[in-house]
Each structure stands twice: as structure tokens, then as C-alpha cells.
mmCIF file of C-alpha atoms in Angstrom:
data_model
loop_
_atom_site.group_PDB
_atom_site.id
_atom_site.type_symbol
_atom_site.label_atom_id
_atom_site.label_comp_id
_atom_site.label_asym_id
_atom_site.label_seq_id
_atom_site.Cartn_x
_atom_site.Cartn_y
_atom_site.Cartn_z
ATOM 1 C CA UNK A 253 121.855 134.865 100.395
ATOM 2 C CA UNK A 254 118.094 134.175 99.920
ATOM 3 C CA UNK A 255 117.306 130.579 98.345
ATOM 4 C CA UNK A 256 114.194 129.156 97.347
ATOM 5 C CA UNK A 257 112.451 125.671 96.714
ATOM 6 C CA UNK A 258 109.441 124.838 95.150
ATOM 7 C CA UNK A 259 108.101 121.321 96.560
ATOM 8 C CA UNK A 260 104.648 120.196 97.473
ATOM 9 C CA UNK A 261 104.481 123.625 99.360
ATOM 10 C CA UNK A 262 107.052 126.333 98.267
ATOM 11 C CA UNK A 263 109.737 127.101 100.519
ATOM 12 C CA UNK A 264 111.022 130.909 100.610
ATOM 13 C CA UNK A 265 114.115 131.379 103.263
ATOM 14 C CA UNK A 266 114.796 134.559 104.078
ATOM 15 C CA UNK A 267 118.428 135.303 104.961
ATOM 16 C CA UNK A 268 119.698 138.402 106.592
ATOM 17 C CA UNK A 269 123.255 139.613 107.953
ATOM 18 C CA UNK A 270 123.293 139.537 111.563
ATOM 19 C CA UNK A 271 125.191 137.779 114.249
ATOM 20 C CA UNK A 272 122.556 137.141 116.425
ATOM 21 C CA UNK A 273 121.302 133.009 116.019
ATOM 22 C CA UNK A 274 117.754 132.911 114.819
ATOM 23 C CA UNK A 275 117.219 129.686 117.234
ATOM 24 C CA UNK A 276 118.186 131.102 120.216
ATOM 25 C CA UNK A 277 116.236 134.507 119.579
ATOM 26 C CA UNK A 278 113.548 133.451 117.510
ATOM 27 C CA UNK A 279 112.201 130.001 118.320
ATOM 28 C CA UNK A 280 112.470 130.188 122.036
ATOM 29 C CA UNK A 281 110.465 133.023 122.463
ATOM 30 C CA UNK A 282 107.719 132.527 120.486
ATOM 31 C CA UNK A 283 103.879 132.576 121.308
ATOM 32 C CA UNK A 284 102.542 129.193 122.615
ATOM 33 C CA UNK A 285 101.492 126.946 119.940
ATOM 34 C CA UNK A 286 102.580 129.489 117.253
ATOM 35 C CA UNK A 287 104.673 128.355 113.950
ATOM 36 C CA UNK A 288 106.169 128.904 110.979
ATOM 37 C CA UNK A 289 103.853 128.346 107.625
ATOM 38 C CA UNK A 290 105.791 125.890 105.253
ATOM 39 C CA UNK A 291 105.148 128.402 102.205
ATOM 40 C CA UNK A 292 107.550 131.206 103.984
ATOM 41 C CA UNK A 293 110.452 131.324 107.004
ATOM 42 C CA UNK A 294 110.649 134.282 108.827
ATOM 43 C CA UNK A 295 113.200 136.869 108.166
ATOM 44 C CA UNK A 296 116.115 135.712 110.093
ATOM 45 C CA UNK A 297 116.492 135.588 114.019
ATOM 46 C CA UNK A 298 112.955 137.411 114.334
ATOM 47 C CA UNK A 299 110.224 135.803 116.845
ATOM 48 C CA UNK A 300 106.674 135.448 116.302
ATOM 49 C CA UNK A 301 104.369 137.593 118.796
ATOM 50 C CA UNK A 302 101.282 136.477 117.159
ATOM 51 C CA UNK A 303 99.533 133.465 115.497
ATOM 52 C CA UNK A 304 96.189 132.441 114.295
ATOM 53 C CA UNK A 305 95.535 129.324 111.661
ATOM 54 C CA UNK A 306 91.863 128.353 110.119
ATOM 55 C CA UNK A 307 90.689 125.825 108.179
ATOM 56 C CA UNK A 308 88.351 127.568 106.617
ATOM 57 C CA UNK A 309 87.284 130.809 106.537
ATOM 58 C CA UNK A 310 86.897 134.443 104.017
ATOM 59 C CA UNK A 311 89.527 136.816 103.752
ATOM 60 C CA UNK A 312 89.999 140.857 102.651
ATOM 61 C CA UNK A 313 93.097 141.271 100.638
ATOM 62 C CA UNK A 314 93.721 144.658 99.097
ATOM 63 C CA UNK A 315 93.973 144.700 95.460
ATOM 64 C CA UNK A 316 94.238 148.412 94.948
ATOM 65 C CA UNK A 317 95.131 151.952 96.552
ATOM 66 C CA UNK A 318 93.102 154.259 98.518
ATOM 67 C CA UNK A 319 90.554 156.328 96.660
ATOM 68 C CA UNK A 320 87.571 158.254 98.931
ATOM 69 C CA UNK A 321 83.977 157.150 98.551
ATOM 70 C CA UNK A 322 81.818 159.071 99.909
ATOM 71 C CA UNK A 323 84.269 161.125 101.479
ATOM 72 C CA UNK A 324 85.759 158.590 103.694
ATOM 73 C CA UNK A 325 88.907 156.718 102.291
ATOM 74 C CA UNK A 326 88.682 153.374 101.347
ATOM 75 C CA UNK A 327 90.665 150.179 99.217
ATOM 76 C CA UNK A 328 89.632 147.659 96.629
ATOM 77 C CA UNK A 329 89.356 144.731 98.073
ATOM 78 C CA UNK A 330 89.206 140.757 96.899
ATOM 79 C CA UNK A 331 87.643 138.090 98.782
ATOM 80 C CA UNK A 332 89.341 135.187 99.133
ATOM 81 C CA UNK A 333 88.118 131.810 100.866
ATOM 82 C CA UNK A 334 89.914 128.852 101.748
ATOM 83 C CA UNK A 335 92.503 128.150 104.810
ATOM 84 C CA UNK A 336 93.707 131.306 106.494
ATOM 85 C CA UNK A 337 97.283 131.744 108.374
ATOM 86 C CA UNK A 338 97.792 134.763 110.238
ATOM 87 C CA UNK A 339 101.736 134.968 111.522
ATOM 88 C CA UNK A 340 103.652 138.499 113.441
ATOM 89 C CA UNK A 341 106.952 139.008 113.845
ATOM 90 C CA UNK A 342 109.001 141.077 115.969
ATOM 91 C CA UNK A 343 112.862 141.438 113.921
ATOM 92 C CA UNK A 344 115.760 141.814 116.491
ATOM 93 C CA UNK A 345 117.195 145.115 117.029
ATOM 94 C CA UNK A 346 118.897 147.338 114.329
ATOM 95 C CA UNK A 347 117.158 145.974 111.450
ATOM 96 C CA UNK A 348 115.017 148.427 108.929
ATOM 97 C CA UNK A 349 112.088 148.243 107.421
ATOM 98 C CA UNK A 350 113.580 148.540 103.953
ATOM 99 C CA UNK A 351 116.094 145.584 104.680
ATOM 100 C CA UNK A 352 113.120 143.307 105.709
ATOM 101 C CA UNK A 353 110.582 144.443 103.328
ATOM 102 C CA UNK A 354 112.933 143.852 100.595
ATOM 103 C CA UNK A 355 114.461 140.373 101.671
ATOM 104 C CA UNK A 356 110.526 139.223 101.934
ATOM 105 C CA UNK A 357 109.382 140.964 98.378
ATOM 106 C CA UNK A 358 113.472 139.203 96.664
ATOM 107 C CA UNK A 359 112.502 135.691 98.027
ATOM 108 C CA UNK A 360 108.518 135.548 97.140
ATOM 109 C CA UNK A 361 109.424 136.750 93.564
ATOM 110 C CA UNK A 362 112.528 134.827 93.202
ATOM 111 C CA UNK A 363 109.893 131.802 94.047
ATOM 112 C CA UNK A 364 107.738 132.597 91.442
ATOM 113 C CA UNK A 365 105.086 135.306 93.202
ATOM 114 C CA UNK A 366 102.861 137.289 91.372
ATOM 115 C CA UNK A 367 102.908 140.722 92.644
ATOM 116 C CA UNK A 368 99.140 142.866 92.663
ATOM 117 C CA UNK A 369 99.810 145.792 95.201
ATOM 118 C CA UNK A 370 103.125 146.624 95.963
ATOM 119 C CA UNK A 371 103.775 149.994 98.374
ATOM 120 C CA UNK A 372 106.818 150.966 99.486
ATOM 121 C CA UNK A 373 105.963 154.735 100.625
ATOM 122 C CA UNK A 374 103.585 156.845 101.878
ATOM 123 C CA UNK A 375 101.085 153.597 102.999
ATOM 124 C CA UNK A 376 99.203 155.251 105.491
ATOM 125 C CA UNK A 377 95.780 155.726 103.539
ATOM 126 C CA UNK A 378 96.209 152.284 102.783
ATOM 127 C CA UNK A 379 97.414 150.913 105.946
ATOM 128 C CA UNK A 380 94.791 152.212 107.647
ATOM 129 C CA UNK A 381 92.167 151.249 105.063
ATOM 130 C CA UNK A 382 93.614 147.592 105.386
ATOM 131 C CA UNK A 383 93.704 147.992 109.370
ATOM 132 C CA UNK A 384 90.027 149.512 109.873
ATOM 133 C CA UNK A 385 88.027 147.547 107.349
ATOM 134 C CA UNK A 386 89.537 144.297 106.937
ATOM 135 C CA UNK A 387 90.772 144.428 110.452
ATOM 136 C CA UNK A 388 93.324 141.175 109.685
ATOM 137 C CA UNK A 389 95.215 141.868 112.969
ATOM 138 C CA UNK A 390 91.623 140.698 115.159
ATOM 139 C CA UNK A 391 89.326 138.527 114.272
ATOM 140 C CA UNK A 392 90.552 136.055 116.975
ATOM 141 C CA UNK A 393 94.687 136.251 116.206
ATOM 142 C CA UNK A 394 96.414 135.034 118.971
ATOM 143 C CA UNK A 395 99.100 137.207 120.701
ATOM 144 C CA UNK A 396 100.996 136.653 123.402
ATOM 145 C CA UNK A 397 102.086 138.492 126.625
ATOM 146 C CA UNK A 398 104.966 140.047 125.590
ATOM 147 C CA UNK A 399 106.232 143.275 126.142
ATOM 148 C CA UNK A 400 109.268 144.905 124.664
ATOM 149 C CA UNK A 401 110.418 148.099 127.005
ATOM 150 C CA UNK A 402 107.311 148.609 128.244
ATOM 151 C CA UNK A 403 105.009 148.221 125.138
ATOM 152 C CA UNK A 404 102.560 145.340 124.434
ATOM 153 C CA UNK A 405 103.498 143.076 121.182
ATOM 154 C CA UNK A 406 99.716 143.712 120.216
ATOM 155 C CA UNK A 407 100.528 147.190 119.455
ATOM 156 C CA UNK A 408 103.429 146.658 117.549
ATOM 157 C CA UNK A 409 101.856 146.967 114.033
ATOM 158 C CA UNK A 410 101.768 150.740 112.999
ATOM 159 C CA UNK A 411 101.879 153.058 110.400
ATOM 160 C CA UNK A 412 105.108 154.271 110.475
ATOM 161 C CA UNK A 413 107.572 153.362 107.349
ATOM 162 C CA UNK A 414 104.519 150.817 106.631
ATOM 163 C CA UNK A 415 105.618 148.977 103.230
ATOM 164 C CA UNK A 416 103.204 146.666 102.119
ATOM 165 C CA UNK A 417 103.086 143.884 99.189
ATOM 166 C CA UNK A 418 100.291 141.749 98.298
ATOM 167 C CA UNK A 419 100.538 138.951 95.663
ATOM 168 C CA UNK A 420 99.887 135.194 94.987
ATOM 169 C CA UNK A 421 101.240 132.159 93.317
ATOM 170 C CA UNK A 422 99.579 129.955 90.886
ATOM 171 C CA UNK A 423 98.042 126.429 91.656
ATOM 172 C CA UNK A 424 100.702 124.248 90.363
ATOM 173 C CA UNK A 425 99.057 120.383 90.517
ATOM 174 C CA UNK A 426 99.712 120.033 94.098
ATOM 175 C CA UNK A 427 98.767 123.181 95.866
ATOM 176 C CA UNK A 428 95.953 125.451 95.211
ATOM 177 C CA UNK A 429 96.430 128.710 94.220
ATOM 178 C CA UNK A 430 97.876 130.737 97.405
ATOM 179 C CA UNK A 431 97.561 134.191 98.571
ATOM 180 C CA UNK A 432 100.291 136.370 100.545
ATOM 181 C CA UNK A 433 100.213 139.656 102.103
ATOM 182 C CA UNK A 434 103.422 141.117 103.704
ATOM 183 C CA UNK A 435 102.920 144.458 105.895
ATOM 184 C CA UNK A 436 106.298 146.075 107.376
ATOM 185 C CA UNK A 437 106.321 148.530 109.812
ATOM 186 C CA UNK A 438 108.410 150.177 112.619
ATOM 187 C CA UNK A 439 107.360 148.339 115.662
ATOM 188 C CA UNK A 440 105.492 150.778 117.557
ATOM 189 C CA UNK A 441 106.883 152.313 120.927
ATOM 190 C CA UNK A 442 103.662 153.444 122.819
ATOM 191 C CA UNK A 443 105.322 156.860 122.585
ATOM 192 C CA UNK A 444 108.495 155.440 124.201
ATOM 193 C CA UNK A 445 111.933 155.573 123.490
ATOM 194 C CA UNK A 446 112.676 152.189 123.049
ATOM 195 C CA UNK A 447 115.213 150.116 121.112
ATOM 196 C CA UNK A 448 113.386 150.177 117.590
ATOM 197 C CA UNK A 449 112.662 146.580 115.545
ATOM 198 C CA UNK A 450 110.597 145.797 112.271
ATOM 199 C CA UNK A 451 107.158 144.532 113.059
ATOM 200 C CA UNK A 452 106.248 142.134 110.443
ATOM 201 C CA UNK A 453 103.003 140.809 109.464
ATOM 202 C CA UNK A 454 101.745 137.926 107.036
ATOM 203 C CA UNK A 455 98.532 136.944 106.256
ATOM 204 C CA UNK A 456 98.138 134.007 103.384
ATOM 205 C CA UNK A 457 95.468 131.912 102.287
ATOM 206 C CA UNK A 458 95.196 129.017 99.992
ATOM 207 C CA UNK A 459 92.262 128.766 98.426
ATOM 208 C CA UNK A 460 89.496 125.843 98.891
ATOM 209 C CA UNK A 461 86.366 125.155 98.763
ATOM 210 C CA UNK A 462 84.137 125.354 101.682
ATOM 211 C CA UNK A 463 83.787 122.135 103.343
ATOM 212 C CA UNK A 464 80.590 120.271 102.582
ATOM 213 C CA UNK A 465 78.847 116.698 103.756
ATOM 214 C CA UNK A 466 79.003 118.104 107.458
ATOM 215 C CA UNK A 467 74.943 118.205 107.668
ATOM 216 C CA UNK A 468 73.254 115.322 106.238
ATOM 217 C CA UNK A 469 69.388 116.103 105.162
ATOM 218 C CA UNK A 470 67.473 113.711 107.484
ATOM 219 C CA UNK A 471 64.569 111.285 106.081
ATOM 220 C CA UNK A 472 61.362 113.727 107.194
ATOM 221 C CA UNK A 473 63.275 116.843 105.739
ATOM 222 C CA UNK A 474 64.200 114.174 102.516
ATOM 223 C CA UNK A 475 60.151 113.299 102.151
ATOM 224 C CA UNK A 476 59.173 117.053 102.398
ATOM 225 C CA UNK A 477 61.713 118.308 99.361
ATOM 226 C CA UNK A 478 60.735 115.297 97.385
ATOM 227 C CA UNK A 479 56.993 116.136 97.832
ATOM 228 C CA UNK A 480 57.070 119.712 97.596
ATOM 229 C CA UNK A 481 59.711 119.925 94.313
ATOM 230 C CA UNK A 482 59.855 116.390 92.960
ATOM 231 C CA UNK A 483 63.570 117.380 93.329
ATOM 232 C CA UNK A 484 66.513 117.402 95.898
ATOM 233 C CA UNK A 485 70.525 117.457 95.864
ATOM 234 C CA UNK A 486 72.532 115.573 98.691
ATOM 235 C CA UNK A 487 75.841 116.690 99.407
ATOM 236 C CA UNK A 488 76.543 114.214 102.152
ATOM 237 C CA UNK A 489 76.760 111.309 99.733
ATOM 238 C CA UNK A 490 80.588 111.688 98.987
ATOM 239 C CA UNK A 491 83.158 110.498 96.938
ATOM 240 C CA UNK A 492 87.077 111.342 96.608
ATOM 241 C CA UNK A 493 88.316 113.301 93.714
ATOM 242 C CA UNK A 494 88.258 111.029 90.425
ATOM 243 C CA UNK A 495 86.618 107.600 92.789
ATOM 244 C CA UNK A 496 83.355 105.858 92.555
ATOM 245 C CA UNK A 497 83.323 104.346 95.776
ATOM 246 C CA UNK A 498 81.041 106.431 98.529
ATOM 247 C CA UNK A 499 83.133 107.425 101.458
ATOM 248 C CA UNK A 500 82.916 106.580 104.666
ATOM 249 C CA UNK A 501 81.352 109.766 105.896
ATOM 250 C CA UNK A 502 78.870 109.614 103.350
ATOM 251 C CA UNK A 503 77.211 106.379 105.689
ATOM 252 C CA UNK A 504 74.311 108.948 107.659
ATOM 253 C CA UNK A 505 73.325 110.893 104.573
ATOM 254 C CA UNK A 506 72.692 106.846 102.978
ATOM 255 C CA UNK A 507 71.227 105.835 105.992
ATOM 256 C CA UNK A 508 68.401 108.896 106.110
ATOM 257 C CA UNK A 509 67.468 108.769 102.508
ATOM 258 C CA UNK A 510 67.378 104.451 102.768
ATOM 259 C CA UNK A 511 64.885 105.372 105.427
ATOM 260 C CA UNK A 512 62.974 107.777 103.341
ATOM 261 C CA UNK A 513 62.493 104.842 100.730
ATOM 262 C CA UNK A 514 61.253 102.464 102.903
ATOM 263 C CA UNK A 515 58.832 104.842 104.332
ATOM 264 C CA UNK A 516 57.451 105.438 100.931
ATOM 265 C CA UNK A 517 56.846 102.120 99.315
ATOM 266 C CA UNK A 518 55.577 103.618 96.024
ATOM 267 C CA UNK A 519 58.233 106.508 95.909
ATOM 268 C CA UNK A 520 60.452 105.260 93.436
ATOM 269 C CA UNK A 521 63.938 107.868 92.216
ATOM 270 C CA UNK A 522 66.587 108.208 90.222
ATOM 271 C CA UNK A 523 69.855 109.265 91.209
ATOM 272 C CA UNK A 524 71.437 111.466 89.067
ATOM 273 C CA UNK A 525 75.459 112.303 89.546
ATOM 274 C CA UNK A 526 76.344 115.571 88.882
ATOM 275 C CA UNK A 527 80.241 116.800 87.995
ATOM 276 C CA UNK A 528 82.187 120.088 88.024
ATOM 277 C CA UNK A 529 83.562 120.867 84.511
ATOM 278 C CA UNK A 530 87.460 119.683 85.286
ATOM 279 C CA UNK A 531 88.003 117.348 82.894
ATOM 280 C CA UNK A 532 86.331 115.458 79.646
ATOM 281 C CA UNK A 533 82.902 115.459 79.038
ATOM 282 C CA UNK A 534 83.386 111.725 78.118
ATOM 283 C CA UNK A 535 85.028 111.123 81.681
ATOM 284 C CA UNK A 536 82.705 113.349 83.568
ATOM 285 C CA UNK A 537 79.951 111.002 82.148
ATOM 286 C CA UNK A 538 81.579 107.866 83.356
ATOM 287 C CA UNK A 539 82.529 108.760 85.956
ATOM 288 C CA UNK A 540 78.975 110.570 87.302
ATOM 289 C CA UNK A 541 77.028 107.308 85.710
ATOM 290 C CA UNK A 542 80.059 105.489 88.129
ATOM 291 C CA UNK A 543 79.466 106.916 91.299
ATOM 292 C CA UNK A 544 75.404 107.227 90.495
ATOM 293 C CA UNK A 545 75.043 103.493 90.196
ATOM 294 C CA UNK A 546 77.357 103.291 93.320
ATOM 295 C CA UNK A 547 74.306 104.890 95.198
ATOM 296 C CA UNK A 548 72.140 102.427 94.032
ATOM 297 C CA UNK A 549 74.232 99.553 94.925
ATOM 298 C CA UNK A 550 74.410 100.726 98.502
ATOM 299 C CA UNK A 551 70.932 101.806 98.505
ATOM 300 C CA UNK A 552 69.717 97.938 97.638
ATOM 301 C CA UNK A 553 72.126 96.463 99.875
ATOM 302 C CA UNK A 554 70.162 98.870 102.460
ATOM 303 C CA UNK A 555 66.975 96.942 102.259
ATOM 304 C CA UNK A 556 65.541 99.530 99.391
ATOM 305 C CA UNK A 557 63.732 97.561 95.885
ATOM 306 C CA UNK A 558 66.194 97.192 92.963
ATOM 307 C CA UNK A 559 62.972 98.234 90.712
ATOM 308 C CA UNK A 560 62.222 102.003 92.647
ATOM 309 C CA UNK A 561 65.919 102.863 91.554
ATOM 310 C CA UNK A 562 67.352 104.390 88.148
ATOM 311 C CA UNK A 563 71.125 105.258 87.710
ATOM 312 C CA UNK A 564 71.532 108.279 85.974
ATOM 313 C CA UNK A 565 75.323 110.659 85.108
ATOM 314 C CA UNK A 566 75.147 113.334 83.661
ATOM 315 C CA UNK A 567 78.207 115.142 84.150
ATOM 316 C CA UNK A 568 78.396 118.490 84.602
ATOM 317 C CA UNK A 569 75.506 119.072 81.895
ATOM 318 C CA UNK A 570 72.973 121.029 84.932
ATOM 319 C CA UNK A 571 75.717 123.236 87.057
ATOM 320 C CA UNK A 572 73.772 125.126 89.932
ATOM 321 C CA UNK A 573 76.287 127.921 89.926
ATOM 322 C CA UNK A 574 79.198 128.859 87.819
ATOM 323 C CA UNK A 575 82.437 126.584 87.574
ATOM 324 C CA UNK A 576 84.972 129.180 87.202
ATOM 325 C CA UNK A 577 85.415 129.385 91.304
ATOM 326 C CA UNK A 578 86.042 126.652 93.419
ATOM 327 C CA UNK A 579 83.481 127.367 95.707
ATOM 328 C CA UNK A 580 81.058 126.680 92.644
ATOM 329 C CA UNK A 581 82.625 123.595 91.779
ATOM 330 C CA UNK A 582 81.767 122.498 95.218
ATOM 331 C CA UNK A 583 77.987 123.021 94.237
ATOM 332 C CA UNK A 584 77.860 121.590 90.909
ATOM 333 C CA UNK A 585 79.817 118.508 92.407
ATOM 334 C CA UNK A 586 76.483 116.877 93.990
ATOM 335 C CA UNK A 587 74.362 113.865 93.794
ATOM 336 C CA UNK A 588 70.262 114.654 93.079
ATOM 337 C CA UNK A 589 67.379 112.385 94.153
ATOM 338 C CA UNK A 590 64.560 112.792 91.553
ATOM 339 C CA UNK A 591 60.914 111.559 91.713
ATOM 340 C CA UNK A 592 60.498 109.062 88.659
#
């Protein structure tokens, strides 16, 4: 039986029909620090061989077959950025490829996945497409020491009854809109006989922006933009989604540019709030006038002239790149010190 439950992360549970206890196989043998993403359970009594989890980071996801360019074979790909999981898993003994590829592909539709590639035979163009240009099983993954008859886990993933399916579920309110690609295989042998298991590997990735505020502009670098372009937009003066009130993390970026002020009596600025295009234009103009006039507040409680300082929102009337990604939302969703 497969269930599945959509909370504040989905929850797919993959069910197979074996005798052998998934917590006694699975969990006690599986790479150090490695576990289970909340959007997906591995297929029943299987361990996990390798791991890797980032915050952050860009992504190759296949989004169509092979086709030769330039003679040499090659896939569509997407680019996806945002927080990366990377999971493998060895099945126990005397499962197939089929019966795992298909309890995966039931449960992720069942929850609601969007399917964009789907390959259930002759993968190998594609497989090896995937494996030599997006290379998702390096780019630091994490395996552990494990061998199985001989044969090292990290050369488990192979080409042989490869099934592969690619898809992704909607943002729903509380998560972003997530990514999942499920590759099958026959766990490679090394050329041994050996006992043979389903290697199975994940990759998904919710999409995000690209964290920002991490580098504050300091006051001489602040004075040279303002001189040389009248102009320049802070992204280390930051706010939480929908609030007016400057974060804590946002204290360095105020410091540097209250020190810029006072180094310039007769610079005087306005600071104009900027908005991504979620939302009214009347409440994008609140709230960007909102957080704008916060600046100001904390700027004059820094020791910097009530009279060198205008307010100014304007919403998400000047984007600096498009708003239809989230990465460009991230842009557009600045503050901008301008020379009065």
C-alpha cells in the first residue's frame, strides 16, 4: 500500500512487499550523518550509501531526451537554484528495478507530482548525458565505505535497466515550488557475480532565492558609488517578508552608511524602498514608504541630521531585473540611497 500526505512538506511513503524490517536493514547501516528528506521515504528496507544537502546552490535537471549536437549526444537541460538534496540508496536483495521505479513514480503522482521526463527503457543516451554533463553523483556527495561483495557503493549507479523520472510539485503557500529526479538502476557489480539490488538515486531541489545581506557595502565603497553615480542599492538593510521593522542583521550595513553621512556633512539622500511585484500596488507602496521611513528613523537615531534625509516607496515601480523568477525578486526587493 503506498499512502501519501501533504503537510507543510509533502510526505510520499513508499511501501513494498518484503519481509525483511526496513529499521534493522535500512537505518542502521546508513552513511554517517546521512537522512531521509521529509518530501520522500525511501522505498522500503533500502539503506542510504550516499548523502549530500546544500543550502544553496544551481542544479541540472533534464527536461528532455537525447538529441546529438555537434555530433556528440547531449539533453535539454533546466537550471534550477535553491536548496539541493542529493540521497542513494542501495534496495535489499531480490527487488527489480521495475518494482522500485514504479512504487517511487505511484507515490510522487498519487501526491500530486507533475511529471516532465519520464523513461522507462532504453535510458542509456540519457543516462549518460545526465551522468557526464550534469555529473549529480560528484560535486562533493558524500558516500560512504561500503562495499557489497566486493564492489564499492560509489559505483553502484549504472546504466543498466536505468529508468528515470523527473518532475516537480507546485508551491502551495508553504513550500516553494520543488523539484525531484528519481534514477533506477541495477546496482552495478564491478563485473562480479554478486547478489543483484536496485541502486536508487534522488536529487530534489526547492527553489529559493539566493541568499543576500551577507556583504554589507562599507562607508569608503558607499562615498565612491554615491560620487561616481549619484546612485546606489543596499541589500544589507533587511526586512522580513510583509514587516517594516529592519532586522537585526541589517545593524553593519546601517552602521557603514551612518558613517558615510557623517563623513559628508553636506551629502544629504533619500531612501527609496523598492518591492518585488507580489502583491497590490497599493500595499507595495505602503509598505516600501513603511520600511523607507524605517531607515530614516534608525539613521537619525544614529547621530545622522533629520533635514539630509527624505523617505521615499515606491514599490516595485523601478525593478532591476525581471519578477517572474525568484532570483529576480531578490533584486528588485532592495533599498536605494540617492543623492538629493
Amino acid at each position: 500500500m503506498i499512502t501519501a500526505v501533504r503537510t507543510g512538506f509533502l510526505l510520499v511513503t513508499l511501501a513494498a512487499l518484503t519481509s525483511v524490517s526496513s529499521h534493522s536493514f535500512a537505518q542502521s547501516s546508513d552513511i554517517s550523518k546521512g537522512q531521509d528528506h521529509p518530501l520522500i521515504q525511501r522505498f522500503q528496507a533500502s539503506r542510504m550509501t550516499g548523502y549530500l544537502q546544500t543550502e544553496w546552490t544551481e542544479a541540472a535537471i533534464p527536461q528532455a531526451k537525447v538529441a546529438k549536437l555537434d555530433g556528440a549526444k547531449t539533453a535539454e537541460w533546466k537550471l534550477i537554484e535553491g536548496k539541493e538534496t542529493r540521497l542513494h540508496y542501495l534496495s535489499p536483495v531480490g527487488k527489480t528495478t521495475l518494482e522500485v521505479h514504479r512504487n517511487y513514480r505511484d507515490a510522487l503522482l498519487k501526491a500530486g507530482m507533475q511529471i516532465n521526463v519520464t523513461c522507462d527503457q532504453k535510458c542509456d543516451d540519457l543516462y549518460r548525458a545526465w551522468r557526464d554533463q550534469a555529473k549529480p553523483f560528484e560535486r562533493q556527495l558524500k558516500w560512504d565505505n561500503g562495499h557489497h561483495n566486493g564492489y564499492s557503493h560509489y559505483d553502484a549507479i549504472d546504466n543498466q535497466e536505468g529508468r528515470l523520472i523527473v518532475g516537480s510539485f507546485p508551491a502551495n503557500g508553504r513550500t516553494s515550488k520543488t523539484h525531484v529526479v528519481v534514477y533506477n538502476s541495477i546496482a552495478f557489480g564491478g563485473g562480479k557475480k554478486v547478489d543483484p539490488m536496485v541502486s536508487t538515486f534522488i536529487q530534489i531541489i526547492e527553489e529559493k532565492a539566493q541568499p543576500t545581506g551577507q556583504v554589507s557595502v562599507n562607508a569608503e565603497a558607499l562615498k565612491q558609488n554615491l560620487d561616481n553615480t549619484g546612485h546606489v542599492s543596499l541589500y544589507g538593510l533587511m526586512f522580513d517578508t510583509g514587516k517594516t521593522e529592519l532586522k537585526a542583521e541589517s545593524q553593519t550595513q546601517l552602521s557603514e552608511l551612518a558613517n558615510a553621512l557623517k563623513a559628508q556633512n553636506n551629502l544629504n539622500i533619500i531612501v527609496v524602498g523598492h518591492t518585488d511585484n507580489i502583491g497590490s500596488i497599493d500595499s507595495n507602496l505602503s509598505l516600501s514608504q513603511a520600511r523607507a521611513q524605517a531607515i530614516v528613523q534608525a539613521l537619525i537615531q544614529a547621530g545622522v541630521e533629520k533635514r539630509r534625509l527624505i523617505a521615499k516607496g515606491i514599490a516595485n515601480f523601478a525593478p532591476i531585473a525581471t519578477n517572474k523568477t525568484e532570483e529576480g525578486r531578490a533584486m528588485n526587493r532592495r533599498v536605494e540611497i540617492v543623492v538629493q
